[in-house]
PDB file of C-alpha atoms in Angstrom:
ATOM      1  CA  HIS A   1      24.560  29.154  12.034  1.00 41.00           C
ATOM      2  CA  ASP A   2      26.509  32.235  12.767  1.00 40.00           C
ATOM      3  CA  ALA A   3      24.877  35.048  14.700  1.00 44.00           C
ATOM      4  CA  LEU A   4      28.060  37.088  13.890  1.00 42.00           C
ATOM      5  CA  PRO A   5      29.498  38.025  10.804  1.00 39.00           C
ATOM      6  CA  ILE A   6      32.567  35.759  11.742  1.00 52.00           C
ATOM      7  CA  SER A   7      33.559  32.623  10.472  1.00 68.00           C
ATOM      8  CA  PRO A   8      35.331  29.310  12.324  1.00 83.00           C
ATOM      9  CA  THR A   9      39.025  29.495  12.225  1.00 86.00           C
ATOM     10  CA  VAL A  10      41.532  26.537  11.866  1.00 86.00           C
ATOM     11  CA  GLN A  11      44.107  26.082  14.574  1.00 89.00           C
ATOM     12  CA  THR A  12      47.502  24.443  14.758  1.00 88.00           C
ATOM     13  CA  PRO A  13      47.327  20.780  15.191  1.00 88.00           C
ATOM     14  CA  THR A  14      48.284  19.427  18.554  1.00 88.00           C
ATOM     15  CA  ALA A  15      49.225  15.904  19.663  1.00 90.00           C
ATOM     16  CA  ASN A  16      46.651  13.363  18.591  1.00 91.00           C
ATOM     17  CA  HIS A  17      44.119  16.382  17.551  1.00 91.00           C
ATOM     18  CA  PRO A  18      45.285  16.844  13.826  1.00 90.00           C
ATOM     19  CA  GLY A  19      42.162  18.740  12.630  1.00 89.00           C
ATOM     20  CA  ILE A  20      40.990  21.648  14.842  1.00 92.00           C
ATOM     21  CA  THR A  21      38.300  23.854  13.943  1.00 88.00           C
ATOM     22  CA  ARG A  22      37.760  26.593  16.346  1.00 89.00           C
ATOM     23  CA  LEU A  23      34.519  28.640  16.899  1.00 87.00           C
ATOM     24  CA  SER A  24      34.946  32.140  18.835  1.00 86.00           C
ATOM     25  CA  SER A  25      32.023  34.215  20.142  1.00 84.00           C
ATOM     26  CA  THR A  26      31.859  37.251  22.225  1.00 81.00           C
ATOM     27  CA  GLY A  27      29.189  38.253  25.314  1.00 76.00           C
ATOM     28  CA  GLY A  28      25.549  37.770  24.143  1.00 76.00           C
ATOM     29  CA  ASN A  29      25.997  36.100  20.751  1.00 81.00           C
ATOM     30  CA  SER A  30      26.221  32.626  19.472  1.00 80.00           C
ATOM     31  CA  MET A  31      28.063  30.735  16.766  1.00 80.00           C
ATOM     32  CA  GLY A  32      27.471  27.002  15.380  1.00 79.00           C
ATOM     33  CA  LEU A  33      28.081  24.661  12.782  1.00 79.00           C
ATOM     34  CA  ASP A  34      24.998  22.918  11.712  1.00 74.00           C
ATOM     35  CA  ASN A  35      23.194  21.397   8.804  1.00 74.00           C
ATOM     36  CA  THR A  36      19.525  21.616  10.621  1.00 64.00           C
ATOM     37  CA  THR A  37      18.316  22.815   7.359  1.00 67.00           C
ATOM     38  CA  ALA A  38      19.259  19.365   5.735  1.00 65.00           C
ATOM     39  CA  ALA A  39      17.703  17.613   8.668  1.00 72.00           C
ATOM     40  CA  ALA A  40      20.392  14.657   8.534  1.00 78.00           C
ATOM     41  CA  PHE A  41      18.277  11.713  10.139  1.00 86.00           C
ATOM     42  CA  LEU A  42      15.251  10.417  12.153  1.00 88.00           C
ATOM     43  CA  PRO A  43      15.892   9.993  15.890  1.00 91.00           C
ATOM     44  CA  ALA A  44      13.841   6.592  15.593  1.00 91.00           C
ATOM     45  CA  ASP A  45      17.066   5.507  13.430  1.00 90.00           C
ATOM     46  CA  ASN A  46      19.898   3.411  14.759  1.00 91.00           C
ATOM     47  CA  PHE A  47      22.267   6.445  15.021  1.00 93.00           C
ATOM     48  CA  THR A  48      25.434   7.018  16.683  1.00 95.00           C
ATOM     49  CA  LEU A  49      27.163  10.392  16.740  1.00 95.00           C
ATOM     50  CA  GLU A  50      30.716  11.283  17.929  1.00 97.00           C
ATOM     51  CA  PHE A  51      32.401  14.668  18.590  1.00 96.00           C
ATOM     52  CA  VAL A  52      35.681  15.323  19.890  1.00 96.00           C
ATOM     53  CA  VAL A  53      35.654  18.639  21.653  1.00 96.00           C
ATOM     54  CA  ARG A  54      37.514  21.193  23.902  1.00 95.00           C
ATOM     55  CA  PRO A  55      35.632  24.181  25.541  1.00 95.00           C
ATOM     56  CA  ASN A  56      37.539  27.186  26.508  1.00 90.00           C
ATOM     57  CA  GLY A  57      35.880  29.939  28.705  1.00 82.00           C
ATOM     58  CA  HIS A  58      33.348  27.560  30.340  1.00 82.00           C
ATOM     59  CA  ALA A  59      32.148  30.016  33.530  1.00 84.00           C
ATOM     60  CA  ASN A  60      30.910  32.492  30.817  1.00 89.00           C
ATOM     61  CA  ALA A  61      29.597  29.999  27.886  1.00 89.00           C
ATOM     62  CA  ALA A  62      27.561  27.125  27.102  1.00 92.00           C
ATOM     63  CA  TYR A  63      28.882  24.333  25.091  1.00 94.00           C
ATOM     64  CA  TYR A  64      26.573  21.988  22.420  1.00 94.00           C
ATOM     65  CA  ALA A  65      27.117  19.246  20.666  1.00 96.00           C
ATOM     66  CA  GLY A  66      24.708  16.502  18.914  1.00 95.00           C
ATOM     67  CA  ALA A  67      21.881  17.060  16.829  1.00 94.00           C
ATOM     68  CA  TRP A  68      18.782  19.428  16.503  1.00 91.00           C
ATOM     69  CA  ASP A  69      16.095  20.972  14.430  1.00 90.00           C
ATOM     70  CA  SER A  70      17.243  24.483  14.090  1.00 84.00           C
ATOM     71  CA  PRO A  71      19.978  27.035  14.973  1.00 77.00           C
ATOM     72  CA  ALA A  72      18.170  28.303  17.844  1.00 79.00           C
ATOM     73  CA  PHE A  73      19.437  28.094  21.672  1.00 82.00           C
ATOM     74  CA  PRO A  74      17.887  26.107  22.769  1.00 87.00           C
ATOM     75  CA  PRO A  75      16.223  24.179  19.761  1.00 91.00           C
ATOM     76  CA  THR A  76      12.540  22.999  19.782  1.00 94.00           C
ATOM     77  CA  ASN A  77      13.869  19.250  19.230  1.00 95.00           C
ATOM     78  CA  GLY A  78      17.101  17.776  19.950  1.00 96.00           C
ATOM     79  CA  ILE A  79      19.306  15.027  21.110  1.00 97.00           C
ATOM     80  CA  TYR A  80      22.544  16.375  22.482  1.00 97.00           C
ATOM     81  CA  ILE A  81      25.094  16.659  25.007  1.00 98.00           C
ATOM     82  CA  GLU A  82      25.749  20.470  26.954  1.00 97.00           C
ATOM     83  CA  GLY A  83      27.495  22.293  29.368  1.00 96.00           C
ATOM     84  CA  LEU A  84      25.562  25.499  30.465  1.00 95.00           C
ATOM     85  CA  ALA A  85      27.865  28.233  32.153  1.00 92.00           C
ATOM     86  CA  ALA A  86      26.278  27.266  35.702  1.00 94.00           C
ATOM     87  CA  ASP A  87      26.920  23.319  34.923  1.00 96.00           C
ATOM     88  CA  THR A  88      29.753  21.748  36.897  1.00 96.00           C
ATOM     89  CA  ASN A  89      29.229  18.321  34.801  1.00 97.00           C
ATOM     90  CA  TRP A  90      28.042  17.565  31.174  1.00 98.00           C
ATOM     91  CA  PHE A  91      24.559  16.577  30.290  1.00 98.00           C
ATOM     92  CA  LEU A  92      22.832  14.283  27.941  1.00 98.00           C
ATOM     93  CA  VAL A  93      19.566  16.516  26.797  1.00 98.00           C
ATOM     94  CA  THR A  94      16.774  15.125  24.771  1.00 98.00           C
ATOM     95  CA  ARG A  95      14.208  17.715  23.907  1.00 97.00           C
ATOM     96  CA  SER A  96      10.856  17.158  22.198  1.00 97.00           C
ATOM     97  CA  GLY A  97       7.988  19.973  21.276  1.00 96.00           C
ATOM     98  CA  GLY A  98      10.381  22.519  23.779  1.00 95.00           C
ATOM     99  CA  THR A  99      10.278  20.259  26.799  1.00 97.00           C
ATOM    100  CA  GLN A 100      13.305  18.529  27.812  1.00 97.00           C
ATOM    101  CA  THR A 101      15.054  16.034  29.963  1.00 98.00           C
ATOM    102  CA  ARG A 102      18.666  16.430  31.264  1.00 98.00           C
ATOM    103  CA  VAL A 103      20.842  13.755  32.672  1.00 98.00           C
ATOM    104  CA  ASP A 104      23.842  14.324  34.293  1.00 98.00           C
ATOM    105  CA  THR A 105      26.754  12.411  32.697  1.00 98.00           C
ATOM    106  CA  GLY A 106      29.169  12.691  35.961  1.00 97.00           C
ATOM    107  CA  ILE A 107      31.874  13.910  33.960  1.00 97.00           C
ATOM    108  CA  ALA A 108      33.487  17.566  35.096  1.00 97.00           C
ATOM    109  CA  ILE A 109      33.523  20.545  32.381  1.00 96.00           C
ATOM    110  CA  SER A 110      37.054  22.017  32.604  1.00 95.00           C
ATOM    111  CA  ASN A 111      38.593  24.332  30.108  1.00 93.00           C
ATOM    112  CA  SER A 112      41.349  23.667  27.769  1.00 93.00           C
ATOM    113  CA  THR A 113      40.416  19.912  27.905  1.00 95.00           C
ATOM    114  CA  TRP A 114      39.419  17.390  25.358  1.00 96.00           C
ATOM    115  CA  TYR A 115      36.072  15.681  25.554  1.00 97.00           C
ATOM    116  CA  LYS A 116      35.037  12.507  23.417  1.00 98.00           C
ATOM    117  CA  PHE A 117      31.276  12.737  23.215  1.00 98.00           C
ATOM    118  CA  GLN A 118      29.146   9.835  22.042  1.00 98.00           C
ATOM    119  CA  ILE A 119      25.348   9.710  21.693  1.00 98.00           C
ATOM    120  CA  TYR A 120      23.729   6.831  20.518  1.00 97.00           C
ATOM    121  CA  ARG A 121      20.282   5.132  20.123  1.00 96.00           C
ATOM    122  CA  LYS A 122      20.365   2.220  22.686  1.00 95.00           C
ATOM    123  CA  ASP A 123      16.982   0.822  21.970  1.00 94.00           C
ATOM    124  CA  ALA A 124      13.712   1.779  20.650  1.00 91.00           C
ATOM    125  CA  SER A 125      12.576   3.669  23.716  1.00 95.00           C
ATOM    126  CA  THR A 126      16.400   5.194  25.007  1.00 97.00           C
ATOM    127  CA  ILE A 127      19.223   7.518  23.657  1.00 98.00           C
ATOM    128  CA  ALA A 128      22.309   7.015  25.434  1.00 98.00           C
ATOM    129  CA  CYS A 129      25.880   8.618  26.030  1.00 98.00           C
ATOM    130  CA  ILE A 130      29.389   8.168  27.103  1.00 98.00           C
ATOM    131  CA  VAL A 131      31.689  11.193  27.659  1.00 98.00           C
ATOM    132  CA  ASN A 132      35.843  10.037  27.769  1.00 97.00           C
ATOM    133  CA  SER A 133      34.650   6.384  28.118  1.00 93.00           C
ATOM    134  CA  GLY A 134      32.634   7.025  31.494  1.00 93.00           C
ATOM    135  CA  SER A 135      29.677   5.191  32.650  1.00 96.00           C
ATOM    136  CA  GLU A 136      26.991   5.084  30.172  1.00 98.00           C
ATOM    137  CA  VAL A 137      23.605   7.464  30.751  1.00 98.00           C
ATOM    138  CA  THR A 138      20.277   7.116  29.152  1.00 98.00           C
ATOM    139  CA  SER A 139      17.219   9.068  28.546  1.00 98.00           C
ATOM    140  CA  THR A 140      13.771   7.670  27.590  1.00 98.00           C
ATOM    141  CA  THR A 141      11.759  10.820  28.005  1.00 98.00           C
ATOM    142  CA  ASN A 142      11.330  13.729  25.659  1.00 98.00           C
ATOM    143  CA  ILE A 143      12.992  11.848  22.343  1.00 97.00           C
ATOM    144  CA  PRO A 144      12.040  14.003  19.468  1.00 96.00           C
ATOM    145  CA  THR A 145      10.431  12.153  16.241  1.00 94.00           C
ATOM    146  CA  SER A 146      11.179  14.993  13.601  1.00 92.00           C
ATOM    147  CA  ALA A 147      14.393  14.970  11.584  1.00 92.00           C
ATOM    148  CA  LEU A 148      17.516  16.334  13.166  1.00 93.00           C
ATOM    149  CA  GLY A 149      20.752  18.054  11.747  1.00 91.00           C
ATOM    150  CA  ILE A 150      24.280  17.786  13.085  1.00 91.00           C
ATOM    151  CA  PHE A 151      24.870  20.565  15.409  1.00 91.00           C
ATOM    152  CA  PHE A 152      28.108  22.092  17.065  1.00 91.00           C
ATOM    153  CA  GLY A 153      27.902  25.398  19.079  1.00 89.00           C
ATOM    154  CA  ILE A 154      28.576  27.998  21.695  1.00 89.00           C
ATOM    155  CA  ASN A 155      26.678  30.551  23.398  1.00 88.00           C
ATOM    156  CA  VAL A 156      28.409  33.098  25.082  1.00 88.00           C
ATOM    157  CA  SER A 157      27.185  35.495  27.856  1.00 87.00           C
ATOM    158  CA  SER A 158      30.395  37.411  28.614  1.00 87.00           C
ATOM    159  CA  GLY A 159      33.688  37.899  27.137  1.00 86.00           C
ATOM    160  CA  THR A 160      35.295  36.348  24.267  1.00 86.00           C
ATOM    161  CA  GLN A 161      34.874  32.440  24.375  1.00 88.00           C
ATOM    162  CA  THR A 162      36.005  29.616  22.137  1.00 89.00           C
ATOM    163  CA  TYR A 163      35.034  25.821  21.407  1.00 91.00           C
ATOM    164  CA  ASP A 164      37.057  23.724  19.487  1.00 93.00           C
ATOM    165  CA  LEU A 165      36.037  20.822  17.465  1.00 93.00           C
ATOM    166  CA  ASP A 166      38.633  17.907  16.324  1.00 95.00           C
ATOM    167  CA  PHE A 167      36.557  15.429  14.986  1.00 92.00           C
ATOM    168  CA  TRP A 168      32.860  14.387  14.340  1.00 91.00           C
ATOM    169  CA  SER A 169      30.985  11.271  12.757  1.00 91.00           C
ATOM    170  CA  PHE A 170      27.680  10.418  12.283  1.00 89.00           C
ATOM    171  CA  ARG A 171      26.553   6.746  11.459  1.00 88.00           C
ATOM    172  CA  ASP A 172      23.084   5.617  10.422  1.00 83.00           C
ATOM    173  CA  ASN A 173      22.797   2.162  10.546  1.00 74.00           C
ATOM    174  CA  ILE A 174      19.926   1.960   8.038  1.00 67.00           C
ATOM    175  CA  THR A 175      18.128  -1.408   7.291  1.00 63.00           C
ATOM    176  CA  ARG A 176      16.904  -1.062   3.839  1.00 57.00           C
ATOM    177  CA  PHE A 177      15.556  -4.925   3.332  1.00 52.00           C
TER     178      PHE A 177
END
């Protein structure tokens, strides 16, 4: 997903962050990396998503990492962590049919700080997340049932803002037999 004719850029590695990809966008525009067309998994699966991210420009941008069904901001269906421009903390979001539940992670958003996000299915009716080894937070409402794709994106309200991705992984613990 790319609302502008720009591409992610590779950044110089830093200690413990060897593979930094940067999204950069300007006011009123958005940019993301996604495979929402491929719809990678079903939320009912036993999945785990992990991202290592760094926001830069939080007061003027919203940041997202997780899974959703389209490159729209916000999606119709999704499970993700977001930090909106007005938020002081990161939030776990479960969104189904355009209705969402937001759960405060208790972890503050700070520019130029690295965060590790873990999002996973805890049990048959619960989605959970942990930010930077903090406390687990959960949501049991508005959990989507349609297939989702992996998404990482930024939606900028003013100025030029960036969002760095150092690592992401997806595990789907499928039981075939």
